[in-house]
PDB file of C-alpha atoms and ligand atoms in Angstrom:
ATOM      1  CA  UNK A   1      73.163  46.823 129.537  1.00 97.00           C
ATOM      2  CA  UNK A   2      75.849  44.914 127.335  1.00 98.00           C
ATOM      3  CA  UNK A   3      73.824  42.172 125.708  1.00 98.00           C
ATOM      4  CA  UNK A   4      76.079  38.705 124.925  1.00 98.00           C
ATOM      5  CA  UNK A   5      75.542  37.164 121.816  1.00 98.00           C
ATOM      6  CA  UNK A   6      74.645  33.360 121.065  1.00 98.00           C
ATOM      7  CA  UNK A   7      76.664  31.769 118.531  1.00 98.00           C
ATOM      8  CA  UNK A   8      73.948  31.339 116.456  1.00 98.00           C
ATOM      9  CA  UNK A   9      73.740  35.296 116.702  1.00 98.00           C
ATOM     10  CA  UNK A  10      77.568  35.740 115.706  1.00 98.00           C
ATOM     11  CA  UNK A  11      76.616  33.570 112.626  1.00 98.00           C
ATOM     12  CA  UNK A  12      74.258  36.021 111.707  1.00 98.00           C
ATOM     13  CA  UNK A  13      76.871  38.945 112.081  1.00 99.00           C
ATOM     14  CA  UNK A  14      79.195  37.586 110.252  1.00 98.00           C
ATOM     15  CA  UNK A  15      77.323  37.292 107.452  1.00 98.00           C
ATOM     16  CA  UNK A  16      76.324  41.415 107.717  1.00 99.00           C
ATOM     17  CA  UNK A  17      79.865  41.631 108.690  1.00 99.00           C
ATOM     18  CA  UNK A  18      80.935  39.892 104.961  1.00 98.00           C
ATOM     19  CA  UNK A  19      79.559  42.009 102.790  1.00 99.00           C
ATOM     20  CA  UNK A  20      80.643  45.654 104.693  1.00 99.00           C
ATOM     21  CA  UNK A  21      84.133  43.587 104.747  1.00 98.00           C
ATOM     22  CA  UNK A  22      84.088  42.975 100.598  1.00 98.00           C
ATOM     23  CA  UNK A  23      82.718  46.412  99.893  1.00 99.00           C
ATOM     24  CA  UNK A  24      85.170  48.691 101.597  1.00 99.00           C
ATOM     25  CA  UNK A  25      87.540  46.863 100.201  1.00 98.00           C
ATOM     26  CA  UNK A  26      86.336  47.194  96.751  1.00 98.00           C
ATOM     27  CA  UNK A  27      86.294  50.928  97.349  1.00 98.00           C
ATOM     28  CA  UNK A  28      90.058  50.842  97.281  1.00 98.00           C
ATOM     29  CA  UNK A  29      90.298  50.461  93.230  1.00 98.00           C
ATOM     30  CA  UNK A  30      86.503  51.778  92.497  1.00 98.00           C
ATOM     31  CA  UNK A  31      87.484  55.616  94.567  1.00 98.00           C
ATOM     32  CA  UNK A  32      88.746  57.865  91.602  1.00 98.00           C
ATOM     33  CA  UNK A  33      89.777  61.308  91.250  1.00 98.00           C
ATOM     34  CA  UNK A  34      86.431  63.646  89.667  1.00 98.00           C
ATOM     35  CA  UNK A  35      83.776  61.106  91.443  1.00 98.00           C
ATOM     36  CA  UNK A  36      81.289  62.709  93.418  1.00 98.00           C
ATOM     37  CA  UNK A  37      80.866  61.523  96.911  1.00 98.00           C
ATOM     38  CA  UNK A  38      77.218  60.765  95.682  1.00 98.00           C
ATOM     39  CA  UNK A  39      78.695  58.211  93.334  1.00 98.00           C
ATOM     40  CA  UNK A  40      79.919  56.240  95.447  1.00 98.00           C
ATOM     41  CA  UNK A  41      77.197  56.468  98.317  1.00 99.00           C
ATOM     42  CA  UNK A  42      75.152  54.824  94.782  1.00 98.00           C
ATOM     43  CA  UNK A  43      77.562  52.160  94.645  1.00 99.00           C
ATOM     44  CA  UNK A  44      77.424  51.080  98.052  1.00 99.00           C
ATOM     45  CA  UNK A  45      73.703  51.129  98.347  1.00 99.00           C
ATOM     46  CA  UNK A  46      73.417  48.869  94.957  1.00 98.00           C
ATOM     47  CA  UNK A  47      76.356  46.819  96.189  1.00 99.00           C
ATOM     48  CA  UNK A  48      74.383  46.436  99.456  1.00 99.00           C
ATOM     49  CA  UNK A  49      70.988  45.734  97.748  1.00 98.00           C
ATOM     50  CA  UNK A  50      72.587  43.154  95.489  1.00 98.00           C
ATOM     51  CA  UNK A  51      73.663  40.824  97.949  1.00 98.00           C
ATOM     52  CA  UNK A  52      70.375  40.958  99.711  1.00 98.00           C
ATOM     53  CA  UNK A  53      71.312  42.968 102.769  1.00 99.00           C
ATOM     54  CA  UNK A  54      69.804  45.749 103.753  1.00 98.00           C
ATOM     55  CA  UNK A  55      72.016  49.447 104.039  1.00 98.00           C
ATOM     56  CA  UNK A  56      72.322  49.899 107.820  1.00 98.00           C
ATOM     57  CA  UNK A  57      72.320  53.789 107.956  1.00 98.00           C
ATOM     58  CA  UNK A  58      69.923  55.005 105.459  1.00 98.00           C
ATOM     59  CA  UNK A  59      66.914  56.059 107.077  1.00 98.00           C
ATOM     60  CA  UNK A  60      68.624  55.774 110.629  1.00 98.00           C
ATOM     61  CA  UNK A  61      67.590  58.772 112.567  1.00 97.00           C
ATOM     62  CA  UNK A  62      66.775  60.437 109.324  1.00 97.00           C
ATOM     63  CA  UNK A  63      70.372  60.124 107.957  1.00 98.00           C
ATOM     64  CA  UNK A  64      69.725  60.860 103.789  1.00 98.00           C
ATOM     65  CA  UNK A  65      72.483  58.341 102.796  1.00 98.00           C
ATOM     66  CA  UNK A  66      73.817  54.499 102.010  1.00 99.00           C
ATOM     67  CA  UNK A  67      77.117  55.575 103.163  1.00 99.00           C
ATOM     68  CA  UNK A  68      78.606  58.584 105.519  1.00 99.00           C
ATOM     69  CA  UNK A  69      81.631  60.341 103.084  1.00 99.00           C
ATOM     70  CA  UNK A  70      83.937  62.443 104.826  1.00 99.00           C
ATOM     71  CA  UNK A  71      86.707  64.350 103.397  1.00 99.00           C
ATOM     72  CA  UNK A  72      89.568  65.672 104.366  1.00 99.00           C
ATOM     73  CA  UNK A  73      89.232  67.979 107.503  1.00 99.00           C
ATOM     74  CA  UNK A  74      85.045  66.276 107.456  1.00 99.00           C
ATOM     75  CA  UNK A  75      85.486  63.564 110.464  1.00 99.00           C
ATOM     76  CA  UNK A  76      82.880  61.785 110.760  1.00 98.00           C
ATOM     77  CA  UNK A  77      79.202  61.943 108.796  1.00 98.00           C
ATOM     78  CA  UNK A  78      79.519  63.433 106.255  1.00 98.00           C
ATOM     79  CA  UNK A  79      76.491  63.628 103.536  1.00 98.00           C
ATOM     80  CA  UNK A  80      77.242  62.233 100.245  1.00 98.00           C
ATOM     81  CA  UNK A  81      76.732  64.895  97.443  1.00 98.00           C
ATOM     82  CA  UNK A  82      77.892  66.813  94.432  1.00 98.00           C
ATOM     83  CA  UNK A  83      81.349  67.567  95.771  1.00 98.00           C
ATOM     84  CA  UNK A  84      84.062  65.881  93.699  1.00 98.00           C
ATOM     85  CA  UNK A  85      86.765  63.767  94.888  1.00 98.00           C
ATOM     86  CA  UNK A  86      90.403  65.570  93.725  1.00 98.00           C
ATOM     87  CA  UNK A  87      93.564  63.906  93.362  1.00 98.00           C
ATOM     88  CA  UNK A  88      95.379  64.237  97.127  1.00 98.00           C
ATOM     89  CA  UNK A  89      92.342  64.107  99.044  1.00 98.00           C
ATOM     90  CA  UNK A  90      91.971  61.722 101.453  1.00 99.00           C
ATOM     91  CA  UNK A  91      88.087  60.526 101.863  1.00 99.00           C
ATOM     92  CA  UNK A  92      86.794  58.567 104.882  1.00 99.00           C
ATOM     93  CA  UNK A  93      83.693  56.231 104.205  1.00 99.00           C
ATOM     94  CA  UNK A  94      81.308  54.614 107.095  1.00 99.00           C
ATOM     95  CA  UNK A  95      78.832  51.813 106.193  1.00 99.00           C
ATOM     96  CA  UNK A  96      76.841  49.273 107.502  1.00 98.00           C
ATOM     97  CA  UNK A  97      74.327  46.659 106.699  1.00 99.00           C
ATOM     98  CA  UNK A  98      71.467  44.958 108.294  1.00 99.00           C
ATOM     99  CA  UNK A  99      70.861  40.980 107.846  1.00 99.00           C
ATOM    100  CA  UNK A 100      68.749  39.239 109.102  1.00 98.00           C
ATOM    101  CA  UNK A 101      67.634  41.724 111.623  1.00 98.00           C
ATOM    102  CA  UNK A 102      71.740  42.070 112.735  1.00 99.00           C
ATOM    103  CA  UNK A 103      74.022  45.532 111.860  1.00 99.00           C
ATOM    104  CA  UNK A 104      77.671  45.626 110.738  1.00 98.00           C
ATOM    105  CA  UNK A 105      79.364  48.695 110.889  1.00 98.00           C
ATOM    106  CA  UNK A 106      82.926  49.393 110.076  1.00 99.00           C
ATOM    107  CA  UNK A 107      85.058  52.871 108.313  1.00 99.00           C
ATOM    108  CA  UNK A 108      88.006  53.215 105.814  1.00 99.00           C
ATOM    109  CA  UNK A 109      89.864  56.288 105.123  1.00 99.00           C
ATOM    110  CA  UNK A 110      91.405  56.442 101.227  1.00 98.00           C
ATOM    111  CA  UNK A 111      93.922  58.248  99.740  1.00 98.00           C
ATOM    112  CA  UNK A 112      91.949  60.176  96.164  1.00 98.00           C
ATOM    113  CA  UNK A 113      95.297  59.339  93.828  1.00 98.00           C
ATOM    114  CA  UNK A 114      98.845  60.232  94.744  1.00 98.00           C
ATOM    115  CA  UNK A 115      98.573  61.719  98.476  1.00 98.00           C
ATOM    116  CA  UNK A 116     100.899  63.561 100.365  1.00 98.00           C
ATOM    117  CA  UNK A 117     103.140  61.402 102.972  1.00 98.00           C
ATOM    118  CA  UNK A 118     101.746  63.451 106.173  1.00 98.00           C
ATOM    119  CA  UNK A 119      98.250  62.347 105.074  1.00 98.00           C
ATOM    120  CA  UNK A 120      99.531  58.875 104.387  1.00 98.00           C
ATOM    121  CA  UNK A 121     100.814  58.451 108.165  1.00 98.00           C
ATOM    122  CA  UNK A 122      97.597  59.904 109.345  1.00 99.00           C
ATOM    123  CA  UNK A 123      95.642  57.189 107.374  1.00 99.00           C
ATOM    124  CA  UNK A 124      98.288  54.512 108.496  1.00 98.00           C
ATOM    125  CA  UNK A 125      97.996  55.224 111.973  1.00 99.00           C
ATOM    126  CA  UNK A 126      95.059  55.169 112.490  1.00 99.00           C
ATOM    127  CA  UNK A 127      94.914  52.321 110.948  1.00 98.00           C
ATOM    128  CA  UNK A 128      97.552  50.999 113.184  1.00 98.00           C
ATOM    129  CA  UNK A 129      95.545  52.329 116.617  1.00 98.00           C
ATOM    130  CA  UNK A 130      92.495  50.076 116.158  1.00 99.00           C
ATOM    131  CA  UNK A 131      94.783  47.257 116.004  1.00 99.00           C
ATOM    132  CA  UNK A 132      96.562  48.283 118.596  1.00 98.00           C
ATOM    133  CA  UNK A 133      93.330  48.830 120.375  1.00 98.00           C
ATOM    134  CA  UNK A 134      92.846  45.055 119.190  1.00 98.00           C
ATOM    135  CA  UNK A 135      95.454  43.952 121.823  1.00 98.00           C
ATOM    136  CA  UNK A 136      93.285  44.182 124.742  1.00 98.00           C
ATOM    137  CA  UNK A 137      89.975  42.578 123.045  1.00 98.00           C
ATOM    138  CA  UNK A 138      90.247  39.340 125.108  1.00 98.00           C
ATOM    139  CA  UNK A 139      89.171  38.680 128.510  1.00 98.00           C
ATOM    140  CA  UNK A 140      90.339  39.909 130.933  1.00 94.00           C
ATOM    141  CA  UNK A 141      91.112  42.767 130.051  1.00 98.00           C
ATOM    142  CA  UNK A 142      88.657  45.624 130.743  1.00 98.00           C
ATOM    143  CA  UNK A 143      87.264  48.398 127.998  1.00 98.00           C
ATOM    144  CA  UNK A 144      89.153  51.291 128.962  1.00 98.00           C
ATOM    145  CA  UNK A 145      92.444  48.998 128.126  1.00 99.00           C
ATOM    146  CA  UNK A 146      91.359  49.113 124.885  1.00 99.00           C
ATOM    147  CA  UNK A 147      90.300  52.800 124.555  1.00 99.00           C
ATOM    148  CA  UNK A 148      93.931  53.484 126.493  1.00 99.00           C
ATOM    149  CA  UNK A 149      95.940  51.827 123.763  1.00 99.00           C
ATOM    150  CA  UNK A 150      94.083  53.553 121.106  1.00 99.00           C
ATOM    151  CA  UNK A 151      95.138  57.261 122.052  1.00 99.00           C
ATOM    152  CA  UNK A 152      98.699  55.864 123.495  1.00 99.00           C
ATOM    153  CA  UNK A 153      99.318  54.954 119.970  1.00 98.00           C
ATOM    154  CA  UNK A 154      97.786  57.663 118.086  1.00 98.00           C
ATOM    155  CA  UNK A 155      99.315  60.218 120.040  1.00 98.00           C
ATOM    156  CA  UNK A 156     103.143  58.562 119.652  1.00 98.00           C
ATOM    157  CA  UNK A 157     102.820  60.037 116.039  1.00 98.00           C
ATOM    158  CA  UNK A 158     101.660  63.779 117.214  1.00 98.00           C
ATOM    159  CA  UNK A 159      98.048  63.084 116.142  1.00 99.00           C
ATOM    160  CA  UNK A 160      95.057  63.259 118.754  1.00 98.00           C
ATOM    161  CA  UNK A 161      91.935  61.008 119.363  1.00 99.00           C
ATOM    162  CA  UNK A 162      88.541  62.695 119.128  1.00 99.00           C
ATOM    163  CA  UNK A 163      86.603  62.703 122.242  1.00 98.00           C
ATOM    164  CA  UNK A 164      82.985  63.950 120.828  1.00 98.00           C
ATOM    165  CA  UNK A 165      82.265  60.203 118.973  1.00 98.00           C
ATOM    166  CA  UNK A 166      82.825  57.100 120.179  1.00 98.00           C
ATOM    167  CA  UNK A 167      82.684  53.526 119.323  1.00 98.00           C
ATOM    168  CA  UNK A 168      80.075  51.677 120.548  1.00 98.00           C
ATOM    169  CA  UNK A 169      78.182  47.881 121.451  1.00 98.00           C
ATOM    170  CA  UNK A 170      76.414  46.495 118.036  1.00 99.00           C
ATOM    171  CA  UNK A 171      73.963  43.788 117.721  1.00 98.00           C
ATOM    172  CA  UNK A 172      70.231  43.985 116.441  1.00 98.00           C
ATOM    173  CA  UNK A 173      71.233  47.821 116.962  1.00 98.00           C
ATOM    174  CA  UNK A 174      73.364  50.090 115.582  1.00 98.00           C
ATOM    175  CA  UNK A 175      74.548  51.789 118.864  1.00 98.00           C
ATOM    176  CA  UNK A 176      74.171  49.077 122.348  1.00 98.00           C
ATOM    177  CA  UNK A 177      75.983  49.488 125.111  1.00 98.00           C
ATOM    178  CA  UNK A 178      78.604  49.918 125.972  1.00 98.00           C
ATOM    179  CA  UNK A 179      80.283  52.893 124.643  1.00 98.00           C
ATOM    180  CA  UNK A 180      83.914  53.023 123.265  1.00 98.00           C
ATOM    181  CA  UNK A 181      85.903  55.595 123.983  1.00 98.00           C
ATOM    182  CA  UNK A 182      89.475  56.164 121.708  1.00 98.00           C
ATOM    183  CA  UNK A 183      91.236  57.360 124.515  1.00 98.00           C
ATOM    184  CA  UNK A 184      91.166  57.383 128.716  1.00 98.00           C
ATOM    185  CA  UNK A 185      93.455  55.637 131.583  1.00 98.00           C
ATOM    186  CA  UNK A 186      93.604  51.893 131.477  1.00 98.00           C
ATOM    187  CA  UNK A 187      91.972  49.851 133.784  1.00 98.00           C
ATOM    188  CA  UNK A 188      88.290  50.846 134.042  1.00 98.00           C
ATOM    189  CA  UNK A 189      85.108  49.878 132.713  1.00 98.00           C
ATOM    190  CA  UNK A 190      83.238  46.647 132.030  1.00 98.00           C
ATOM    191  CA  UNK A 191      85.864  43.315 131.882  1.00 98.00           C
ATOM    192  CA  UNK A 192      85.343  41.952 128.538  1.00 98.00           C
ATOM    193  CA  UNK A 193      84.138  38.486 128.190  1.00 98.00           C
ATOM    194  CA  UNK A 194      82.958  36.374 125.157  1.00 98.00           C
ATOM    195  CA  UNK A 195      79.819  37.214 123.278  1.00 98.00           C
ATOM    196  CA  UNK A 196      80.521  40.502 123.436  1.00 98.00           C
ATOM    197  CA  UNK A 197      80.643  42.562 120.198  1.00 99.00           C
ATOM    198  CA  UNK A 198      81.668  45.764 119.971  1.00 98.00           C
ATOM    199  CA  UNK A 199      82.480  48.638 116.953  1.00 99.00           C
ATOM    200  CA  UNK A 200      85.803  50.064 117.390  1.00 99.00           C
ATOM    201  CA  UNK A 201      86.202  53.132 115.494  1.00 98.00           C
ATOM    202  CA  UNK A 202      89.471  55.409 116.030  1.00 99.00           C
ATOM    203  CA  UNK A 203      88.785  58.782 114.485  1.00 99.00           C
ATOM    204  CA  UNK A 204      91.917  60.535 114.492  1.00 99.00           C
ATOM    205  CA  UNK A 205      93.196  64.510 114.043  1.00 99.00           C
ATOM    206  CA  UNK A 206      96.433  65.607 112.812  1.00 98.00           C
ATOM    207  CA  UNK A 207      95.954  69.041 114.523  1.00 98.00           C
ATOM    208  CA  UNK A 208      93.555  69.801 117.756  1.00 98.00           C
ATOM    209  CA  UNK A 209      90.723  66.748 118.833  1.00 98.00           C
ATOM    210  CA  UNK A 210      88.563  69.323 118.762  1.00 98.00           C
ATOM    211  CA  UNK A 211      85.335  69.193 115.931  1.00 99.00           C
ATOM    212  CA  UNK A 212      82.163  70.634 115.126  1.00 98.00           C
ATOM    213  CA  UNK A 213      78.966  69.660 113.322  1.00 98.00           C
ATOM    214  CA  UNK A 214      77.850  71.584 110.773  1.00 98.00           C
ATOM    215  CA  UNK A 215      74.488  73.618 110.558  1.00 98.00           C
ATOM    216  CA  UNK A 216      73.309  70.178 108.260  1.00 98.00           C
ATOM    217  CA  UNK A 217      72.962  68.755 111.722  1.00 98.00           C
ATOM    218  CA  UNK A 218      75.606  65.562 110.740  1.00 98.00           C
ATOM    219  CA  UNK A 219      78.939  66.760 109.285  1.00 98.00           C
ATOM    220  CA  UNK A 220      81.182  66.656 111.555  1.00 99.00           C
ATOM    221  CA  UNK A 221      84.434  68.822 110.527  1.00 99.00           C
ATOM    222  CA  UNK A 222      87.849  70.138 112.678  1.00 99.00           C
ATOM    223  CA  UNK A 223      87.705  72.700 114.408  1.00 98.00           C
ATOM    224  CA  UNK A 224      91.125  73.546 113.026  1.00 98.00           C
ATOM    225  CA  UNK A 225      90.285  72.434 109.667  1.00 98.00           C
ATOM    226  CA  UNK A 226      93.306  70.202 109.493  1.00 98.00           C
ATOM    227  CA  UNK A 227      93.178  66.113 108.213  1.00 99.00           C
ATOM    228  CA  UNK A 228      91.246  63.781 110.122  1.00 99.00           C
ATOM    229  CA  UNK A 229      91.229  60.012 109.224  1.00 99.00           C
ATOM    230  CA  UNK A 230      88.696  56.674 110.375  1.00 99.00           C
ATOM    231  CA  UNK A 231      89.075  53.579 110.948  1.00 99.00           C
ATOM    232  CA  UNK A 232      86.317  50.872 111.842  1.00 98.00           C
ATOM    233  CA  UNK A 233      85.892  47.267 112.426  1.00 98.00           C
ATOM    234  CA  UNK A 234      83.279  45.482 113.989  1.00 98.00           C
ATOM    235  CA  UNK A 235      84.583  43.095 116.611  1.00 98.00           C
ATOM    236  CA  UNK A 236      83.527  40.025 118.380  1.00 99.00           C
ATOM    237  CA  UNK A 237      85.219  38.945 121.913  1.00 98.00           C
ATOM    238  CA  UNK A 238      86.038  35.230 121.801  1.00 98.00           C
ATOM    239  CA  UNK A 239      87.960  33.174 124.994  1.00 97.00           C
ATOM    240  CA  UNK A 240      91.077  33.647 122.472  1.00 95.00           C
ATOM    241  CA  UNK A 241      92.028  36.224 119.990  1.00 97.00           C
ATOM    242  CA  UNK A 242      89.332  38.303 118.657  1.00 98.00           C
ATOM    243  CA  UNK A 243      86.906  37.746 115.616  1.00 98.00           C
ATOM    244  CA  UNK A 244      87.089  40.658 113.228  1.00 98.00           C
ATOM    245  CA  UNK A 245      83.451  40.371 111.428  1.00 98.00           C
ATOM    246  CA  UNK A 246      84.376  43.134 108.983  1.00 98.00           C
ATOM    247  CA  UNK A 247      87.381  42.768 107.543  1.00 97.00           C
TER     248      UNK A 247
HETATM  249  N1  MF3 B   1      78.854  54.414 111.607  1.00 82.39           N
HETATM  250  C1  MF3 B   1      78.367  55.403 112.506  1.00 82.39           C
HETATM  251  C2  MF3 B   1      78.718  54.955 113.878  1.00 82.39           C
HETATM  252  O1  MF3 B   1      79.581  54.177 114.005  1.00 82.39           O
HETATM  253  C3  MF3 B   1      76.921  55.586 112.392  1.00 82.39           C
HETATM  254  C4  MF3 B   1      76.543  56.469 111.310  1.00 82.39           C
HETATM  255  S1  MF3 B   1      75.202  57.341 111.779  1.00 82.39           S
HETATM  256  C5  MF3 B   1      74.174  57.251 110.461  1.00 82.39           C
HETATM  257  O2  MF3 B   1      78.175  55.348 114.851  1.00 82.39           O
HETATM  258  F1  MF3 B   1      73.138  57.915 110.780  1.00 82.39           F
HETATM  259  F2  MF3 B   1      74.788  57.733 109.433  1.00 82.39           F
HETATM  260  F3  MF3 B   1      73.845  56.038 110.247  1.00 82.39           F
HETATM  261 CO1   CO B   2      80.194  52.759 114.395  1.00 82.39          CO
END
């Protein structure tokens, strides 16, 4: 069941949506070559804690981290730890925080230092996917319009979509109905009407869509062990253009 939110309830999400907005984009400058990945999980949970909100995923079916830190050829999930950050990695991070009883949820990939240009595009386009993805977040359109321009886009540039994760409804949960797929032919699914807010979150290969979670039970790798990249907003349908609550 897709639950609609009030407006009083899109209030609320914005203001979990702020604060995920402020402090991915903070990680931009703070992300340095010889950081641990535990470093900056630390960061985000005291960034989080500081402005009173409360860090969506720790705890969340017994996930050990503020933040999920995946690098290079590590998808999705990935556990924050002693590995260090080198210069030409590229490092995905996934975060989310609860206020008032409401979740945010959104992704950036990063570039550690000077990267090389194939694992810029990667970044960029996937970058460029949710937005395309964007397009069809108004009603009328229906869901699968949305996951459709996704892949079309992220496939243009020789890169594939990831089936095995999808984006998903958000509200007082994490994960609501309905699911978003990154890929799929247009035209099915529920039509999208106002109220609706959902967490569209491209994760995109440069080699095969195919990944596999590792025997930690949450990091999620390729199965080719080439690049993979993220990118997440959390979105609210409007009768107009879309309201993105994290960015
Ligand atoms: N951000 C992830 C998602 O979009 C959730 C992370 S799972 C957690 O589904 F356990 F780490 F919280
Ligand atoms: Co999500």
């Amino acid at each position: 069941m897709i639950i609609i939110k009030s407006k009083e309830e899109i209030e609320l999400m914005k203001e979990a949506g702020r604060v995920t907005a402020q402090l991915l984009a903070s990680l931009e400058q703070f992300i340095q070559p010889g950081m641990t990945t535990k470093e900056i999980d630390r960061y985000v949970e005291e960034t989080i804690r500081k402005s009173g909100q409360i860090p969506a995923f720790k705890g969340y079916s017994g996930y050990p981290a503020s933040a999920c830190i995946s690098v290079n050829d590590q998808v999705v999930h990935g556990i924050p730890g002693k590995r260090k950050l080198l210069e030409g990695d590229i490092v995905s991070v996934d975060l989310g925080t609860i206020y008032k009883g409401y979740y945010s949820d959104a992704a950036r990939t990063f570039g550690v230092g000077k990267i090389d240009p194939e694992a810029q595009r990667l970044i960029d386009v996937t970058r460029e996917s949710f937005f395309e993805g964007l397009k069809f977040c108004k009603p009328g359109f229906r869901l699968s319009d949305v996951s459709h321009a996704i892949q079309v886009r992220a496939e243009a540039d020789g890169f594939s979509v990831v089936r095995d994760f999808v984006g998903h409804g958000i509200g007082r949960n994490m994960h609501e109905d309905p699911q978003v797929p990154n890929y799929g032919a247009p035209g099915r699914g529920p039509r999208l009407v106002p109220g609706m807010v959902l967490a569209i979150e491209p994760m995109i290969n440069q080699g095969t869509y195919e990944v596999e979670v590792l025997q930690d039970g949450w990091t999620t790798v390729t199965l080719d062990g080439k690049l993979s990249a993220h990118y997440e907003n959390s979105v609210v349908i409007t009768e107009d253009e879309p309201l993105l609550l994290t960015l």
